[in-house]
């Protein structure tokens, strides 16, 4: 319940700050327009207006005093100070910016936005932001270049928000030419620096996850869609080992003693459990789906990992290792 309350509180803070900015700029939107903008009820907007009044912002209505088109008097708007960032908030933004690789979409706009945010901060906070900007670095390998996919991403965002069906031109890696089909996009996903869209192809009953960089074109139609009741992103995240979703299975892997410290210091899956064996090996147990990605991860440990169960996974890894060994004879 605490997490739900915190999320609701954060949404209200964002609404209040955005609502105050709109009114400060002289806007007089209707309650209906505000409710539609924030995807909430009219009663919630009225409650937000009362909250602003309670902390000292005099909200005025129309000529008859009704709040159907709320506003702020000009003299009040001029007296409202700008919303300043705290030291921790600016540091968080600088840190997050530095984690975004140069080949991610919208990366070019981050530096300019960060400079503007630093300009709004008091001296000490701005100095911290500049210092962090200069001392935090890093890099990634095996990345994909998303700099040319900003338009496609924005179209998918539009379709997700408006719940409009898309026409996609998509090329799977095993095809020599793109395929055209209808697609209902549910969510955009960023997983280990790679971008995907999870949704449903209307003619199929299962979820389909598409790589953003394999989408050649998107057309947002006027045809609405409804998100499948069974779709649960939290469950999707909890049951998938990586990107691909499959029927969850209980996986048990035993690691050599010299590799146990490296296994122990990370969370490989939210469901994982660790057990140290008498001979010093470390046993890792988790429950997830996505056989291909689990197999590839296990193979990355070479002879330091042994699959105990399920038997089908153990046999699959053994077969691959035998084939790989034959390449080096």
Coordinates of C-alpha atoms in Angstrom, one line a residue:
X1 CA 0.0 0.0 0.0
X2 CA 2.9 2.3 0.7
X3 CA 4.2 2.1 -2.9
X4 CA 0.7 2.8 -4.3
X5 CA 0.3 5.8 -2.0
X6 CA 3.7 7.2 -3.0
X7 CA 3.0 6.8 -6.7
X8 CA -0.4 8.5 -6.3
X9 CA 1.3 11.3 -4.3
X10 CA 4.0 11.8 -7.0
X11 CA 1.3 12.0 -9.7
X12 CA -0.6 14.7 -7.7
X13 CA 2.6 16.7 -7.3
X14 CA 3.2 16.6 -11.0
X15 CA -0.4 17.7 -11.7
X16 CA -0.2 20.5 -9.2
X17 CA 3.1 21.9 -10.6
X18 CA 1.9 21.6 -14.2
X19 CA -1.5 23.1 -13.3
X20 CA 0.2 26.0 -11.5
X21 CA 2.4 26.6 -14.6
X22 CA -0.6 26.7 -16.9
X23 CA -2.4 29.2 -14.7
X24 CA 0.8 31.3 -14.2
X25 CA 1.1 31.6 -18.0
X26 CA -2.4 33.0 -18.1
X27 CA -4.2 29.9 -19.4
X28 CA -7.9 29.4 -18.7
X29 CA -8.5 25.8 -19.7
X30 CA -11.8 24.2 -18.8
X31 CA -12.1 21.5 -16.2
X32 CA -12.9 19.0 -18.9
X33 CA -9.7 19.9 -20.8
X34 CA -7.6 19.6 -17.7
X35 CA -9.2 16.2 -16.8
X36 CA -8.5 15.0 -20.3
X37 CA -4.9 16.2 -20.2
X38 CA -4.1 14.5 -17.0
X39 CA -6.2 11.4 -17.7
X40 CA -8.2 11.8 -14.5
X41 CA -11.6 12.8 -13.3
X42 CA -13.0 16.3 -13.0
X43 CA -13.4 15.8 -9.3
X44 CA -9.7 15.2 -9.1
X45 CA -9.0 18.5 -10.8
X46 CA -11.4 20.4 -8.5
X47 CA -9.5 18.8 -5.5
X48 CA -6.2 19.9 -7.0
X49 CA -7.5 23.5 -7.3
X50 CA -8.7 23.4 -3.7
X51 CA -5.2 22.2 -2.7
X52 CA -3.6 25.2 -4.5
X53 CA -6.0 27.5 -2.8
X54 CA -5.2 26.0 0.6
X55 CA -1.4 26.8 0.2
X56 CA -2.1 30.4 -0.7
X57 CA -2.8 30.6 -4.5
X58 CA -6.1 32.4 -5.0
X59 CA -7.9 30.6 -7.8
X60 CA -10.5 32.7 -9.6
X61 CA -13.4 31.5 -11.8
X62 CA -15.5 33.1 -14.5
X63 CA -17.6 36.2 -14.1
X64 CA -20.1 34.3 -12.0
X65 CA -17.4 32.8 -9.8
X66 CA -17.6 29.3 -11.1
X67 CA -14.4 27.3 -11.5
X68 CA -15.3 25.7 -14.8
X69 CA -12.5 27.8 -16.3
X70 CA -10.1 28.4 -13.4
X71 CA -7.4 31.1 -13.5
X72 CA -5.1 33.4 -11.5
X73 CA -5.3 37.2 -11.3
X74 CA -2.5 38.9 -13.3
X75 CA -0.9 40.4 -10.2
X76 CA -0.8 37.0 -8.6
X77 CA 0.7 35.4 -11.6
X78 CA 3.6 37.9 -11.6
X79 CA 4.4 37.2 -8.0
X80 CA 4.7 33.5 -8.3
X81 CA 8.4 32.5 -8.0
X82 CA 9.8 29.9 -10.4
X83 CA 10.0 26.3 -9.2
X84 CA 13.7 25.6 -8.3
X85 CA 15.5 22.3 -8.3
X86 CA 17.1 21.0 -5.1
X87 CA 20.7 19.8 -5.0
X88 CA 19.6 16.2 -4.9
X89 CA 17.2 16.7 -7.8
X90 CA 19.7 18.3 -10.1
X91 CA 22.3 15.7 -9.2
X92 CA 19.8 13.0 -10.1
X93 CA 19.1 14.6 -13.5
X94 CA 22.8 15.0 -14.2
X95 CA 23.5 11.4 -13.2
X96 CA 20.6 10.1 -15.3
X97 CA 21.8 12.1 -18.3
X98 CA 25.3 10.6 -18.1
X99 CA 23.8 7.1 -18.2
X100 CA 22.2 7.7 -21.5
X101 CA 24.5 6.6 -24.3
X102 CA 25.3 8.7 -27.3
X103 CA 23.4 6.5 -29.6
X104 CA 20.1 6.6 -27.7
X105 CA 17.2 8.6 -29.1
X106 CA 16.8 12.3 -28.0
X107 CA 20.4 12.2 -26.6
X108 CA 21.3 15.4 -28.4
X109 CA 18.6 17.4 -26.6
X110 CA 19.7 16.3 -23.1
X111 CA 22.8 18.5 -22.8
X112 CA 20.8 21.6 -23.8
X113 CA 18.0 20.8 -21.4
X114 CA 20.5 20.1 -18.6
X115 CA 22.2 23.5 -19.1
X116 CA 18.8 25.2 -18.9
X117 CA 18.0 23.3 -15.7
X118 CA 21.3 24.3 -14.2
X119 CA 20.6 27.9 -15.1
X120 CA 17.4 27.8 -13.0
X121 CA 19.2 26.4 -9.9
X122 CA 20.9 28.5 -7.2
X123 CA 24.7 28.8 -7.2
X124 CA 25.6 25.8 -5.1
X125 CA 23.2 23.4 -6.8
X126 CA 24.3 24.6 -10.3
X127 CA 28.0 24.1 -9.3
X128 CA 27.3 20.6 -8.1
X129 CA 25.6 19.8 -11.4
X130 CA 28.5 21.1 -13.4
X131 CA 31.0 19.2 -11.3
X132 CA 29.1 15.9 -11.7
X133 CA 28.8 16.5 -15.4
X134 CA 32.6 16.6 -15.7
X135 CA 33.5 13.7 -13.5
X136 CA 30.9 11.0 -14.4
X137 CA 31.7 9.0 -17.5
X138 CA 31.3 5.5 -18.9
X139 CA 30.6 3.4 -21.9
X140 CA 28.7 0.4 -23.2
X141 CA 29.5 -2.3 -25.7
X142 CA 27.1 -4.2 -28.0
X143 CA 24.9 -1.2 -28.3
X144 CA 22.5 -0.2 -31.1
X145 CA 22.2 3.1 -32.8
X146 CA 18.8 4.7 -32.2
X147 CA 19.6 8.3 -33.3
X148 CA 17.5 7.9 -36.5
X149 CA 14.4 6.4 -34.7
X150 CA 13.1 9.4 -32.9
X151 CA 10.2 9.9 -35.3
X152 CA 9.2 6.2 -35.0
X153 CA 9.3 6.4 -31.2
X154 CA 7.2 9.5 -31.1
X155 CA 4.6 7.9 -33.4
X156 CA 4.5 4.8 -31.1
X157 CA 4.0 7.1 -28.1
X158 CA 1.1 8.9 -29.8
X159 CA -0.5 5.5 -30.6
X160 CA 0.0 4.2 -27.0
X161 CA -1.5 7.4 -25.4
X162 CA -4.4 7.6 -27.8
X163 CA -4.8 3.8 -28.0
X164 CA -4.8 3.8 -31.8
X165 CA -3.9 0.8 -33.9
X166 CA -0.7 1.1 -36.0
X167 CA 0.3 -0.2 -39.4
X168 CA 3.9 -1.4 -39.1
X169 CA 6.6 -2.2 -41.7
X170 CA 8.8 -4.5 -39.7
X171 CA 11.8 -6.7 -40.7
X172 CA 12.7 -9.6 -38.5
X173 CA 16.4 -10.6 -38.6
X174 CA 15.5 -13.9 -40.3
X175 CA 13.6 -12.3 -43.2
X176 CA 15.2 -10.7 -46.3
X177 CA 12.5 -8.1 -46.6
X178 CA 10.0 -6.2 -44.3
X179 CA 6.6 -7.5 -43.4
X180 CA 3.5 -5.3 -43.1
X181 CA 0.9 -5.9 -40.3
X182 CA -1.4 -4.3 -37.8
X183 CA -0.1 -3.8 -34.3
X184 CA -1.6 -2.6 -31.0
X185 CA 1.3 -1.0 -29.0
X186 CA 1.0 -1.2 -25.2
X187 CA 4.3 0.0 -23.8
X188 CA 7.8 1.0 -24.8
X189 CA 10.5 -0.9 -23.0
X190 CA 14.2 0.0 -22.3
X191 CA 16.0 -3.2 -21.3
X192 CA 19.8 -3.1 -20.8
X193 CA 20.1 -0.2 -23.2
X194 CA 18.0 -1.7 -25.9
X195 CA 14.6 -0.4 -26.9
X196 CA 11.5 -2.5 -27.6
X197 CA 7.7 -2.2 -27.9
X198 CA 5.4 -4.8 -26.3
X199 CA 1.9 -5.1 -27.7
X200 CA -0.4 -7.4 -29.6
X201 CA -0.9 -8.3 -33.2
X202 CA -4.8 -8.4 -33.5
X203 CA -4.9 -11.7 -35.3
X204 CA -2.8 -13.4 -32.5
X205 CA -3.7 -14.0 -28.9
X206 CA -0.2 -13.7 -27.4
X207 CA 2.0 -10.6 -26.6
X208 CA 4.5 -9.6 -29.2
X209 CA 7.7 -7.8 -28.4
X210 CA 9.3 -5.9 -31.3
X211 CA 12.8 -4.3 -31.5
X212 CA 12.5 -0.6 -32.3
X213 CA 15.4 -0.6 -34.7
X214 CA 13.8 -3.2 -36.9
X215 CA 10.7 -1.0 -37.5
X216 CA 11.0 0.6 -40.9
X217 CA 7.8 2.7 -40.7
X218 CA 4.8 3.4 -38.5
X219 CA 1.4 4.7 -39.5
X220 CA -1.0 5.6 -36.7
X221 CA -4.6 4.8 -37.8
X222 CA -7.9 6.1 -36.4
X223 CA -8.9 2.6 -35.5
X224 CA -9.0 2.3 -31.6
X225 CA -7.8 -0.7 -29.7
X226 CA -8.4 -2.0 -26.1
X227 CA -5.5 -3.3 -24.0
X228 CA -6.0 -7.0 -23.3
X229 CA -7.2 -7.5 -19.7
X230 CA -4.6 -10.2 -19.2
X231 CA -1.7 -7.7 -19.9
X232 CA 0.2 -7.0 -16.7
X233 CA 3.6 -5.3 -17.2
X234 CA 4.7 -6.0 -13.7
X235 CA 4.0 -9.7 -14.2
X236 CA 5.7 -9.5 -17.6
X237 CA 8.8 -8.1 -16.0
X238 CA 8.8 -10.5 -13.1
X239 CA 8.5 -13.6 -15.3
X240 CA 10.9 -12.7 -18.1
X241 CA 14.6 -13.3 -17.7
X242 CA 15.4 -10.7 -20.4
X243 CA 13.3 -9.4 -23.2
X244 CA 11.5 -12.5 -24.4
X245 CA 8.6 -13.8 -22.4
X246 CA 7.9 -17.5 -22.1
X247 CA 6.2 -19.9 -19.7
X248 CA 8.1 -19.5 -16.4
X249 CA 10.3 -22.5 -15.2
X250 CA 12.4 -23.1 -12.1
X251 CA 16.0 -22.9 -13.1
X252 CA 18.8 -24.2 -10.8
X253 CA 22.5 -23.5 -11.7
X254 CA 25.6 -24.3 -9.7
X255 CA 28.7 -22.2 -10.0
X256 CA 32.3 -23.1 -9.3
X257 CA 33.7 -21.7 -5.9
X258 CA 36.0 -19.2 -7.6
X259 CA 33.1 -17.6 -9.5
X260 CA 30.7 -17.6 -6.5
X261 CA 31.6 -14.1 -5.3
X262 CA 30.8 -12.6 -8.8
X263 CA 27.5 -14.4 -8.9
X264 CA 26.6 -13.4 -5.3
X265 CA 27.2 -9.7 -5.8
X266 CA 24.5 -9.2 -8.5
X267 CA 20.8 -9.7 -8.8
X268 CA 20.3 -11.7 -11.9
X269 CA 16.5 -12.1 -11.5
X270 CA 14.1 -10.8 -8.8
X271 CA 13.1 -14.3 -7.8
X272 CA 16.6 -15.6 -7.3
X273 CA 17.7 -17.5 -4.2
X274 CA 21.3 -18.4 -3.3
X275 CA 22.6 -21.4 -1.4
X276 CA 26.2 -22.2 -0.6
X277 CA 27.0 -25.9 -1.0
X278 CA 29.4 -27.9 1.2
X279 CA 32.0 -28.1 -1.5
X280 CA 32.1 -24.3 -1.9
X281 CA 29.9 -24.1 -5.0
X282 CA 27.1 -21.6 -5.1
X283 CA 23.6 -22.7 -6.2
X284 CA 21.4 -20.1 -7.8
X285 CA 17.7 -20.8 -8.2
X286 CA 15.2 -18.5 -10.0
X287 CA 11.9 -18.8 -11.8
X288 CA 11.6 -17.2 -15.2
X289 CA 10.8 -17.8 -18.9
X290 CA 12.8 -17.1 -22.0
X291 CA 14.8 -20.3 -22.7
X292 CA 17.0 -18.7 -25.4
X293 CA 18.2 -15.8 -23.2
X294 CA 18.6 -18.0 -20.1
X295 CA 20.7 -20.5 -22.2
X296 CA 22.8 -17.7 -23.7
X297 CA 23.5 -16.3 -20.2
X298 CA 24.5 -19.7 -18.8
X299 CA 26.9 -20.3 -21.7
X300 CA 28.6 -17.0 -20.9
X301 CA 29.9 -18.6 -17.7
X302 CA 31.6 -21.4 -19.7
X303 CA 32.8 -24.4 -17.6
X304 CA 32.1 -22.4 -14.3
X305 CA 28.3 -23.1 -14.5
X306 CA 26.4 -26.4 -14.4
X307 CA 22.6 -26.5 -15.0
X308 CA 20.9 -28.8 -12.5
X309 CA 17.4 -28.3 -13.7
X310 CA 15.1 -28.3 -15.6
X311 CA 16.4 -31.4 -17.5
X312 CA 15.5 -29.9 -20.8
X313 CA 17.6 -26.9 -20.2
X314 CA 20.5 -29.0 -19.0
X315 CA 20.3 -31.2 -22.1
X316 CA 20.1 -28.1 -24.4
X317 CA 23.2 -26.5 -22.8
X318 CA 25.1 -29.8 -23.0
X319 CA 24.3 -30.2 -26.7
X320 CA 25.5 -26.7 -27.5
X321 CA 28.7 -27.2 -25.6
X322 CA 29.4 -30.4 -27.5
X323 CA 28.9 -28.6 -30.8
X324 CA 31.0 -25.7 -29.7
X325 CA 33.8 -28.1 -28.6
X326 CA 33.8 -29.7 -32.1
X327 CA 34.7 -26.3 -33.6
X328 CA 38.0 -26.2 -31.8
X329 CA 39.2 -29.7 -32.4

